[in-house]
Coordinates of C-alpha atoms in Angstrom, one line a residue:
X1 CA -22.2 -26.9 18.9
X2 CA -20.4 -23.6 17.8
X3 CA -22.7 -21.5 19.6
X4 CA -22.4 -23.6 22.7
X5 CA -18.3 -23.6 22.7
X6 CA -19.0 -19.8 21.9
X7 CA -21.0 -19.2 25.2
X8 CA -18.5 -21.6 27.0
X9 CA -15.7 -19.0 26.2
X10 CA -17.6 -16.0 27.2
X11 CA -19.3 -16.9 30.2
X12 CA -15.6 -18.4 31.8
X13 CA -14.3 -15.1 30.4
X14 CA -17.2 -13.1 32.4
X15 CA -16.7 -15.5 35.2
X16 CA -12.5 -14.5 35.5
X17 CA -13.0 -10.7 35.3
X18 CA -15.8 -11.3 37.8
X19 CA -13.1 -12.7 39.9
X20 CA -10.2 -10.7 38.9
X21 CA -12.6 -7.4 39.7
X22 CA -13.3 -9.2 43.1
X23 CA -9.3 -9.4 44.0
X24 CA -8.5 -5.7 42.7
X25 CA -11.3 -3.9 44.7
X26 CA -9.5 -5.5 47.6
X27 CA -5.5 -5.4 46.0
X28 CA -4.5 -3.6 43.5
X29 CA -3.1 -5.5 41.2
X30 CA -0.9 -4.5 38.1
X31 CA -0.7 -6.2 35.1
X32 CA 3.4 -4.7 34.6
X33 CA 6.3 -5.5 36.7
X34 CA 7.9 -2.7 38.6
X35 CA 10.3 -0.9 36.0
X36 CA 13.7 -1.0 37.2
X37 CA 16.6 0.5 35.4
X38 CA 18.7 -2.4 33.2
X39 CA 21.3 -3.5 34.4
X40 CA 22.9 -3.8 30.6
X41 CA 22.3 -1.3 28.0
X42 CA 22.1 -3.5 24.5
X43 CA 22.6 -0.3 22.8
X44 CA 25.5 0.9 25.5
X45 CA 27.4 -2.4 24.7
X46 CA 27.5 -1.6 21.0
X47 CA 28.6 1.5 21.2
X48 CA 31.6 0.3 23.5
X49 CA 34.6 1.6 21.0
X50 CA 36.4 -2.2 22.0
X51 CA 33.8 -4.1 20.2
X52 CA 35.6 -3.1 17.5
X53 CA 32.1 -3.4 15.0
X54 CA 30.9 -0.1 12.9
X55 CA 27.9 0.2 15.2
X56 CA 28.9 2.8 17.2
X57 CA 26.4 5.5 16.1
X58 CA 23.6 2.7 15.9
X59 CA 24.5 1.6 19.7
X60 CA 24.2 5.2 21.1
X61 CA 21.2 5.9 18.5
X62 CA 19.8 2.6 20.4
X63 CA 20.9 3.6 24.0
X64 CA 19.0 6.6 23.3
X65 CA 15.8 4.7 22.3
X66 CA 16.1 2.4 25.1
X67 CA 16.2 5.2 27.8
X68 CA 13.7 7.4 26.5
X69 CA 11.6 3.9 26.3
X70 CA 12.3 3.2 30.0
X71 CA 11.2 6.7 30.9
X72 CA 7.9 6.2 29.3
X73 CA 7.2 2.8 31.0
X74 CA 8.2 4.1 34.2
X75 CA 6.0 7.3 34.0
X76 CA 3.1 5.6 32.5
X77 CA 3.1 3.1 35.7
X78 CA 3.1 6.4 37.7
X79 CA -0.1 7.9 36.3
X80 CA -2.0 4.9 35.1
X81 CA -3.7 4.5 39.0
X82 CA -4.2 1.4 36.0
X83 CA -7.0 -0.6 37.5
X84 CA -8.8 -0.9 34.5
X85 CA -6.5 -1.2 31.9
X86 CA -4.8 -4.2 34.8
X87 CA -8.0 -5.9 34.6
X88 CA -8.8 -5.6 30.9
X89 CA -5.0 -6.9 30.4
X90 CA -5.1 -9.8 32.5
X91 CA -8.2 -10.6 30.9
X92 CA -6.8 -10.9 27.2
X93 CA -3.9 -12.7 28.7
X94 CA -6.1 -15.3 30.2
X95 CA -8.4 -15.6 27.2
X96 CA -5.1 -16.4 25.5
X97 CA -3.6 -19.2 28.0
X98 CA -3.4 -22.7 27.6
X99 CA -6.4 -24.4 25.8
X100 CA -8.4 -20.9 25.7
X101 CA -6.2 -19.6 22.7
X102 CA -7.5 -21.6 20.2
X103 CA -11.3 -21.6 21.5
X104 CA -10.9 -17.5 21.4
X105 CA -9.6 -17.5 18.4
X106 CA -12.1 -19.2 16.5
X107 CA -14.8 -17.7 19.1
X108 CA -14.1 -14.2 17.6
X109 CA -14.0 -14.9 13.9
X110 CA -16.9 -16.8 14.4
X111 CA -18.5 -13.8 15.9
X112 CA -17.0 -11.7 13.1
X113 CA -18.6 -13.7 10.2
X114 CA -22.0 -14.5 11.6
X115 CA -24.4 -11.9 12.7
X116 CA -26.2 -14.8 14.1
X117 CA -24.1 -15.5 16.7
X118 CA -23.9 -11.8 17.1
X119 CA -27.4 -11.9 17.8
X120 CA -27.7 -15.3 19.7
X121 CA -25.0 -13.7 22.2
X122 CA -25.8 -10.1 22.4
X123 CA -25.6 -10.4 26.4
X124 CA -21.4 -10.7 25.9
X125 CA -20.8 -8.2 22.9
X126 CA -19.8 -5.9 25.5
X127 CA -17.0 -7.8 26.6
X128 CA -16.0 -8.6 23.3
X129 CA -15.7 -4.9 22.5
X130 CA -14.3 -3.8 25.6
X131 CA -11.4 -6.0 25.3
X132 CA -11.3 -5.2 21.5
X133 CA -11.0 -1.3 22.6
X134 CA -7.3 -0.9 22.8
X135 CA -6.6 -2.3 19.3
X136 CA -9.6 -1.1 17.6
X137 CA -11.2 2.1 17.0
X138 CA -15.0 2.2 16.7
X139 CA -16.7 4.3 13.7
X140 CA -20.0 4.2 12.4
X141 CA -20.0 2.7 8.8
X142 CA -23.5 3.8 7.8
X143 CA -23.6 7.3 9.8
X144 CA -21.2 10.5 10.2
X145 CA -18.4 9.6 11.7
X146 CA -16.7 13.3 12.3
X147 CA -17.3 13.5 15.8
X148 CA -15.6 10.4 17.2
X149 CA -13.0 11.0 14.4
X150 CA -12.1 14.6 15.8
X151 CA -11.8 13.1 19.2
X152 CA -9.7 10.2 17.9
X153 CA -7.5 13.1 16.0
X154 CA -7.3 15.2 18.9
X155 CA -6.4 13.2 21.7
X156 CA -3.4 11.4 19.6
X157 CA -2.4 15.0 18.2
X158 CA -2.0 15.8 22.3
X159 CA 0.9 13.1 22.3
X160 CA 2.6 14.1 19.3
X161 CA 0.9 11.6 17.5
X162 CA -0.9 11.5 13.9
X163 CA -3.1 8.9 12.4
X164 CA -4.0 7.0 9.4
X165 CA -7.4 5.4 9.2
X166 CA -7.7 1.6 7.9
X167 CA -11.3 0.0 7.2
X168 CA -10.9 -2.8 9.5
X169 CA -11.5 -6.1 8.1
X170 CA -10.7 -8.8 5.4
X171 CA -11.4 -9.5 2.0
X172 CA -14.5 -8.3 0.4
X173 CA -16.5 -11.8 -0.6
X174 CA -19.4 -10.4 -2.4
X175 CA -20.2 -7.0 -3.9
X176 CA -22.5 -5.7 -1.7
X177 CA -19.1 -6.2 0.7
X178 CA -17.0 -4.5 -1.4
X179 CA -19.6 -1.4 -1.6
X180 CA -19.6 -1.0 1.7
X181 CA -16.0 -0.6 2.5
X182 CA -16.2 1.8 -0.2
X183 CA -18.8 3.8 1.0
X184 CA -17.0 3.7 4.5
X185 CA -14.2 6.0 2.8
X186 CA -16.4 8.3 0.7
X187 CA -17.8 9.1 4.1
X188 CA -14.9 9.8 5.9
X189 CA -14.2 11.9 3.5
X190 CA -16.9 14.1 2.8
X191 CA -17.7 14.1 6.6
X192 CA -17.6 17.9 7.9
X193 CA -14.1 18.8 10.3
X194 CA -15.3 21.2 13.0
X195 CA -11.7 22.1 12.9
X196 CA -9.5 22.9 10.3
X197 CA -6.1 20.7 10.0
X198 CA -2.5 21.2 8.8
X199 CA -2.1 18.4 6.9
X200 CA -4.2 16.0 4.9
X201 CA -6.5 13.4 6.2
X202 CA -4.8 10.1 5.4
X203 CA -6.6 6.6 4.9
X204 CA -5.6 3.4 4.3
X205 CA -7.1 0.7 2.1
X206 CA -6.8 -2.8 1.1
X207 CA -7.3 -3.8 -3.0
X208 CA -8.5 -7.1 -1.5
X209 CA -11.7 -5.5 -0.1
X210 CA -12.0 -2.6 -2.9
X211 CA -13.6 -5.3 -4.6
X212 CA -14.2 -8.6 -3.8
X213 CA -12.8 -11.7 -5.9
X214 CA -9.2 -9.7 -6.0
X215 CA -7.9 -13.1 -7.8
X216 CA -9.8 -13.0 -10.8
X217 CA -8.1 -9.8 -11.6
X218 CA -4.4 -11.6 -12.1
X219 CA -6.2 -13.6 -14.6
X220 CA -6.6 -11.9 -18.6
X221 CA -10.6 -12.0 -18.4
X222 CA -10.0 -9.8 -15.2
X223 CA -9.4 -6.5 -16.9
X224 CA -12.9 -5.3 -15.7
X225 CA -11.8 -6.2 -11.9
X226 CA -8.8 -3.8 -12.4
X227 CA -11.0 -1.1 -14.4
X228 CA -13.3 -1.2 -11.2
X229 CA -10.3 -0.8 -8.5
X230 CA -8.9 2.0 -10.5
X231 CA -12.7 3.7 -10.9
X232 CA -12.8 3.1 -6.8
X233 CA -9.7 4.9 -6.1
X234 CA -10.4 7.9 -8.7
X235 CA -13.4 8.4 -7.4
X236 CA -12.3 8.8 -3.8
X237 CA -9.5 11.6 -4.7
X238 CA -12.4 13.0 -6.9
X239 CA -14.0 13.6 -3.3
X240 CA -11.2 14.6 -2.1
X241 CA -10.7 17.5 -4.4
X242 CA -13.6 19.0 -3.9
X243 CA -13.3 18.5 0.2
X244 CA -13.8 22.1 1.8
X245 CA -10.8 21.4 4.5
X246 CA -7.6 19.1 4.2
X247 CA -6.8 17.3 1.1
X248 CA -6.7 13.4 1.6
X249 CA -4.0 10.7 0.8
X250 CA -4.4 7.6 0.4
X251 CA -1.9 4.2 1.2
X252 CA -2.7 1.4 -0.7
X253 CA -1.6 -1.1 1.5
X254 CA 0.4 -4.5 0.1
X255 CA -0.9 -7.9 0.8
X256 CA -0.6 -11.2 -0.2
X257 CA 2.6 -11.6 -3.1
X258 CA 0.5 -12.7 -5.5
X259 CA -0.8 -8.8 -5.7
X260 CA 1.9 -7.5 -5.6
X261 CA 2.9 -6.9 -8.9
X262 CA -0.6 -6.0 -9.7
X263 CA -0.9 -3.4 -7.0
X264 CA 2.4 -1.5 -8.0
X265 CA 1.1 -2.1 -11.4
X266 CA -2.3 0.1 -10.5
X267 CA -0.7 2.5 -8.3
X268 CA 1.6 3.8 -11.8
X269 CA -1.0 3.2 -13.8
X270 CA -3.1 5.4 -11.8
X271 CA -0.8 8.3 -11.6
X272 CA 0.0 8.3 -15.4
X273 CA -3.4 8.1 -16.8
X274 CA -5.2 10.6 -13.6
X275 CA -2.1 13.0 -13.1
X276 CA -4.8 15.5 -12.3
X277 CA -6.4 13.6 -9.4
X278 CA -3.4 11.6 -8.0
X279 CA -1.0 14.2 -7.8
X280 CA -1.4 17.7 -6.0
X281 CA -0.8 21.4 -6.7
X282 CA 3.1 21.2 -5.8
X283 CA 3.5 17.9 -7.9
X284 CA 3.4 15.7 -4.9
X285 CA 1.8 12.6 -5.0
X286 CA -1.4 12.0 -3.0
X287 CA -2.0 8.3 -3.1
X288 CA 1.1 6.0 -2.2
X289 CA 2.3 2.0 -1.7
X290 CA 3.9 -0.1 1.0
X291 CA 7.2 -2.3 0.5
X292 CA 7.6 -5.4 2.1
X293 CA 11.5 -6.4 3.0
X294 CA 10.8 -9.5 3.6
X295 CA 10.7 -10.2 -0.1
X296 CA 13.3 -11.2 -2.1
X297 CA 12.1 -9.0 -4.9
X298 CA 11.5 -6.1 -3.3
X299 CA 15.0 -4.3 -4.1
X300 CA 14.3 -4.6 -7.5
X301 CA 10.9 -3.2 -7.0
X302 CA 12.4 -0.3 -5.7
X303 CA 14.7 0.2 -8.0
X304 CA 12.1 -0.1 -10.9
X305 CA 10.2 2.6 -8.7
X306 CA 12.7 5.3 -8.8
X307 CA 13.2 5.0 -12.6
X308 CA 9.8 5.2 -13.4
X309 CA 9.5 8.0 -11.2
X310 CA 12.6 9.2 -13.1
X311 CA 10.7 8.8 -16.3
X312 CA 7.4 10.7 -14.8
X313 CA 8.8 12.9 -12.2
X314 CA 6.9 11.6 -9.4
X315 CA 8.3 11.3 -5.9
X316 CA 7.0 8.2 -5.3
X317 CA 5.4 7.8 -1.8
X318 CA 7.0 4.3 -0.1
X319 CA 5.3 3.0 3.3
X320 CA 8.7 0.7 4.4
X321 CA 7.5 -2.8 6.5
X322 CA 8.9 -5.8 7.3
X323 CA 5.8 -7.9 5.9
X324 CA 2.7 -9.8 8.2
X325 CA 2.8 -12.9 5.9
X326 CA 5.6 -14.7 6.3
X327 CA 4.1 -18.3 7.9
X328 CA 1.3 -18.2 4.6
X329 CA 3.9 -17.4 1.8
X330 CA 6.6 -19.9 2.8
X331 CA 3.5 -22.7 3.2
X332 CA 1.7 -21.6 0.0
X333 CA 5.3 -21.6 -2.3
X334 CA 6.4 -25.4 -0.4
X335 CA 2.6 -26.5 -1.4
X336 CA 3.5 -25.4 -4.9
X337 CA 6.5 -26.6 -5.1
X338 CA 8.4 -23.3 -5.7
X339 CA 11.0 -21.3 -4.8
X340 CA 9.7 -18.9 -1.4
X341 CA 9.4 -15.0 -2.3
X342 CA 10.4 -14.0 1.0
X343 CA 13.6 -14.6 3.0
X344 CA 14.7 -17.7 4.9
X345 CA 15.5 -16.0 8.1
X346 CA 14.2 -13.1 10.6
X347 CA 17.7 -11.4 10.6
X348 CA 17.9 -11.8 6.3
X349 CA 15.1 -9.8 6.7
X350 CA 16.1 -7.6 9.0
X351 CA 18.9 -7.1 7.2
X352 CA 16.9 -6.5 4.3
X353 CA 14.9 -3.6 5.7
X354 CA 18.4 -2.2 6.6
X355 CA 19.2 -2.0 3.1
X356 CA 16.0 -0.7 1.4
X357 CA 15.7 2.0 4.1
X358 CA 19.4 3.3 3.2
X359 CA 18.2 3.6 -0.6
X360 CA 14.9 5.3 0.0
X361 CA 17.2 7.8 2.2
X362 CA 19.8 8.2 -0.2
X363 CA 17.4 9.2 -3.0
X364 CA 14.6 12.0 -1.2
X365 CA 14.4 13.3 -4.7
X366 CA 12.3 10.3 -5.8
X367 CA 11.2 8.8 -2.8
X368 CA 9.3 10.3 0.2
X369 CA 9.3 7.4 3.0
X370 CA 7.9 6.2 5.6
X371 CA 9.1 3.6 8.4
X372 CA 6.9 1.1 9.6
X373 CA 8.3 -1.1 12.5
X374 CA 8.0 -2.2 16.3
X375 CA 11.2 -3.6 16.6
X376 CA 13.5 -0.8 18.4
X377 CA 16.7 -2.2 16.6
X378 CA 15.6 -1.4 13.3
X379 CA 14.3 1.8 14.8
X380 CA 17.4 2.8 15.8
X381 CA 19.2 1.3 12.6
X382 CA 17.1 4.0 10.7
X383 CA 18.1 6.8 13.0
X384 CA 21.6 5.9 12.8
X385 CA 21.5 6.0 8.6
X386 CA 19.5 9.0 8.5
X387 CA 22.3 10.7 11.4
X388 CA 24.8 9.7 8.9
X389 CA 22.9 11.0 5.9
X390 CA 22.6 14.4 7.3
X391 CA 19.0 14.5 8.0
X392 CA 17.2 15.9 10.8
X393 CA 14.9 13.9 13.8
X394 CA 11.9 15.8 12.7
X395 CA 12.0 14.8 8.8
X396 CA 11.9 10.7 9.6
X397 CA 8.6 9.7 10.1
X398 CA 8.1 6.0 12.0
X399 CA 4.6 4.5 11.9
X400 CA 3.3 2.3 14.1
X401 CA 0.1 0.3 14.6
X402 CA -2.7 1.3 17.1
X403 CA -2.7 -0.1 20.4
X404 CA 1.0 -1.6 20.1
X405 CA 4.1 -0.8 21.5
X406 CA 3.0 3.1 23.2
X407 CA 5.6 3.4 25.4
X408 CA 8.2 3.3 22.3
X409 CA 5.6 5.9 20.5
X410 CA 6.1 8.2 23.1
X411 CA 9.6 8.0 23.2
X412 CA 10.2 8.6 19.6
X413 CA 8.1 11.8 20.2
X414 CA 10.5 13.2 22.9
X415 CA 13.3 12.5 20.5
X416 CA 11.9 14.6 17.6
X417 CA 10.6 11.8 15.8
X418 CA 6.5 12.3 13.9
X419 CA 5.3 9.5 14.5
X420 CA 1.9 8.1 12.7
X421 CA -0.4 5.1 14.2
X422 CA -2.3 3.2 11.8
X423 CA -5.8 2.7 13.2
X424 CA -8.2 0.1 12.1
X425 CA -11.6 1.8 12.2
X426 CA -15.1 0.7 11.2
X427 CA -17.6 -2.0 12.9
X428 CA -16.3 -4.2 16.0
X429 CA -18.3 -7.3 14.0
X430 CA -15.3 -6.6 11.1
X431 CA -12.4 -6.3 13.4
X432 CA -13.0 -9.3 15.9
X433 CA -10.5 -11.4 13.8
X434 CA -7.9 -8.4 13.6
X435 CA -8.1 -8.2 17.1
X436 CA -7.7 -11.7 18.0
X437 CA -4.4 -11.5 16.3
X438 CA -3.3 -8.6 18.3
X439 CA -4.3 -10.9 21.7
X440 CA -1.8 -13.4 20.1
X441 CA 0.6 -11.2 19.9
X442 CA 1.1 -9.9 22.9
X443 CA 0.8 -12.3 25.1
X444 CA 3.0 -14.8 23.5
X445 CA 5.9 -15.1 25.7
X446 CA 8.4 -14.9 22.5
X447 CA 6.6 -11.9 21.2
X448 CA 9.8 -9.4 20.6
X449 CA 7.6 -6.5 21.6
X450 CA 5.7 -7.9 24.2
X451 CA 9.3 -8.6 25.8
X452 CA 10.8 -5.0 24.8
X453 CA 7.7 -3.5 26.7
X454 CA 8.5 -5.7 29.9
X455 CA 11.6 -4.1 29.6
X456 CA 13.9 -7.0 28.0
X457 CA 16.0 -5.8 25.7
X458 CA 17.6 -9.5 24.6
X459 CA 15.2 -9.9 22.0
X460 CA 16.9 -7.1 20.0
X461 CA 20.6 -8.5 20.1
X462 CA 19.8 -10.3 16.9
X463 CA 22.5 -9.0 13.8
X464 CA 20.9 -8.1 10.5
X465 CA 22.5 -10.5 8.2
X466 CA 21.7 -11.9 5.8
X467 CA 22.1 -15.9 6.3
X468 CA 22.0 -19.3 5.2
X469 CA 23.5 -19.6 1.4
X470 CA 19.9 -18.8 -0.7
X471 CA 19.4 -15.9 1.3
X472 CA 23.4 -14.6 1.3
X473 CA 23.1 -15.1 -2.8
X474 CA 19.8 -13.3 -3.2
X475 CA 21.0 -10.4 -0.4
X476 CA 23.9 -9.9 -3.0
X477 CA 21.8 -9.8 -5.9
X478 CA 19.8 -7.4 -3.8
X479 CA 22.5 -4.9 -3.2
X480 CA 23.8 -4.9 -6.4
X481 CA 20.4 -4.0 -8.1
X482 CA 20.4 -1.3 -6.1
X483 CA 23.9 -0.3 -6.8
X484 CA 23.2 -0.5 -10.5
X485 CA 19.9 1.9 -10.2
X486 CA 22.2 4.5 -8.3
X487 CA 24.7 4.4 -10.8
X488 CA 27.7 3.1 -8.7
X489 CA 30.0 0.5 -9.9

């Protein structure tokens, strides 16, 4: 029956671009409405000097973003002559309409999880991947991968753009799993660079597929577990070290809350006992964490972070997000009848990220960030605290995932941003459910950043506030931890 709903899918799917290539050989037809200038600036109406609101820098800072934004959209409709990228488009959109979503969604985990349906339908794998194509990045897992790396590397670097490589995928279920996301790094690593780069080669990795059964090491018989994450990850600077071209660092990204603890725990534990591996010539750290503001506890965290690296003179490497769990936590704490770990509301949140961003830029002696986000109002919220801070475009580095949001990467370049992509790599079989997530998200009609790239600005009016009286009591107690950690009254 699976396979048969499976084959349903894919044969209408093959059946609409047979169509849809049918119409466009005759009309072209393209997948983005003609880009007309706004006829409201959101970041021109908060910098009007009569709202009489302390947003003035942030509104120009925004105006700036939303022009440079329009100018990419409108030039990239110019050159695209888009007829495939139109077709592959309205292809994911219609594999997402109505009753479709659902049946594609399950279709490609399915397809993910089951080399037997891999198999059984080796006819549509194609497809599959060729829709897949703009979110994921195909690498060998069991071969070199330095050729299609160095084209990767060099055709981002031509937009101004750098990368991080993630091992595509989920959890890790069994070890065999686990050894080969492993192996996946070591041979990224030691794979040969026919040319030699500026800066390291930085990768990204999940604890949760490290090694598989991640929860047994919360537990106190799990000490082994956490003996073999930390073996993992000093084995791969270990390569690193001895790699003839660029050093490598390494982001070990957050997940679930229930790690988090444990993976801040690992990370210091890491640097104090392999000083010699996880730190490099000049002191600086080579292996780094991400900070979710959609926790409540995450001011705290960063406040325990700089005094420890007070205590160990690290500059502690901090990845900023907003958080991808949201839905799962809130669910998971009601099940358990406890208090959520992450704010009530999108702009407590937002408001949230505000304020951690401001402390990671007021203390550059302890932290070296980075900020991860789509949403062009908190993209313009960082350039406006880092104006007023005194630093420069070029030393604010915004990171953004593959395949997302491009127009807004390129306008970041043009205004002296760096600006990183995070690109899942490795097998299509491993990404089919990553990618099915991305297909949600853009073609959900709410979807902020599907609507900022149809040039709708409305979805960033939202104020960063913190709201609602749990979230206004715990946003205080977040801004005065952070308060007490910088010494001010």
């Amino acid at each position: 029956m699976k396979i048969f709903r499976i084959t349903c899918v894919l044969v209408l799917l093959s059946l609409v671009l047979t169509v849809l290539l049918a119409i466009a050989l005759a009309v072209h037809w393209p997948s983005h409405p003609e880009v007309a200038p706004a006829a409201s600036s959101l970041g021109e109406e908060l910098a009007r000097p009569d709202r009489g609101m302390p947003t003035g820098d942030f509104g120009q800072q925004l105006a700036r973003l939303e022009a440079a934004v329009d100018a990419q959209r409108r030039a990239g409709q110019q050159q695209s002559g888009a007829f495939a990228e139109d077709l592959r488009t309205a292809a994911i959109r219609l594999s997402m309409s109505g009753p479709l979503a659902p049946l594609t969604q399950r279709s490609l985990i399915a397809l993910s999880r089951h080399e037997s349906l891999r198999v059984t339908l080796f006819w549509a794998m194609p497809l599959v991947g060729w829709m897949s194509e703009p979110f994921l990045f195909p690498l060998p897992t069991d071969a070199d991968p330095s050729s299609q790396l160095q084209r990767l590397m060099d055709a981002r670097a031509r937009l101004g753009i750098d990368i991080t490589l993630d091992n595509v995928g989920d959890a890790s279920s069994s070890p065999a799993e686990a050894a080969a996301y492993l192996a996946f790094y070591r041979r990224l690593i030691q794979a040969p660079t026919p040319d030699e780069r500026d800066g390291p080669l930085y990768l990204s990795l999940k604890l949760s597929a490290l090694v598989d059964d991640l929860p047994l090491a919360l537990s106190p018989e799990g000490q082994g577990k956490r003996a073999r994450i930390l073996a993992s990850l000093r084995e791969l600077l270990s390569l690193s070290t001895n790699r003839a071209a660029a050093s490598v660092f390494i982001r070990v990204d957050m997940e679930e809350y229930a790690y988090k603890n444990l993976t801040l725990a690992l990370f210091r534990e890491l640097i104090e006992t392999s000083p010699e591996l996880a730190l490099d010539d000049t002191g600086q750290a080579r292996i780094g964490v991400v900070i979710q503001a959609y926790l409540r506890d995450s001011a705290r965290d960063l406040a325990d972070l700089k005094a420890w690296g007070e205590a160990h003179d690290v500059r502690v490497p901090v990845r900023l997000v907003k958080g991808a769990y949201d839905d799962y936590e809130k669910a998971l704490a009601q099940s358990e009848g406890r208090p959520s770990p992450v704010w009530n509301f999108k702009a407590s949140t937002d408001a949230s990220y505000d304020l951690l961003a401001d402390y990671l830029l007021q203390h550059p002696e302890r932290f070296d960030p980075r900020f991860a986000t789509h949403n062009m109002t908190t993209q313009a919220r960082v350039m406006a605290l880092t104006a007023a801070r005194g630093y420069r475009p070029q030393e604010i580095e915004f990171q953004m995932l593959y395949g997302m949001g491009e127009p807004i990467k390129k306008a970041l370049v043009t205004l002296g941003h760096p600006v990183r992509e995070y690109v899942p790599a490795g097998s299509l079989a491993r990404g089919l459910g990553y990618a099915g997530r991305r297909f949600a998200e853009l073609t959900n009609p709410d979807n902020a950043l599907a609507r900022t790239l149809q040039g709708d600005y409305s979805a960033l009016a939202e104020t960063p506030e913190f709201v609602g009286e749990q979230d206004r009591l715990d946003g205080q107690a977040a801004r005065a931890a952070l308060m007490a950690s910088t010494g001010a009254q």
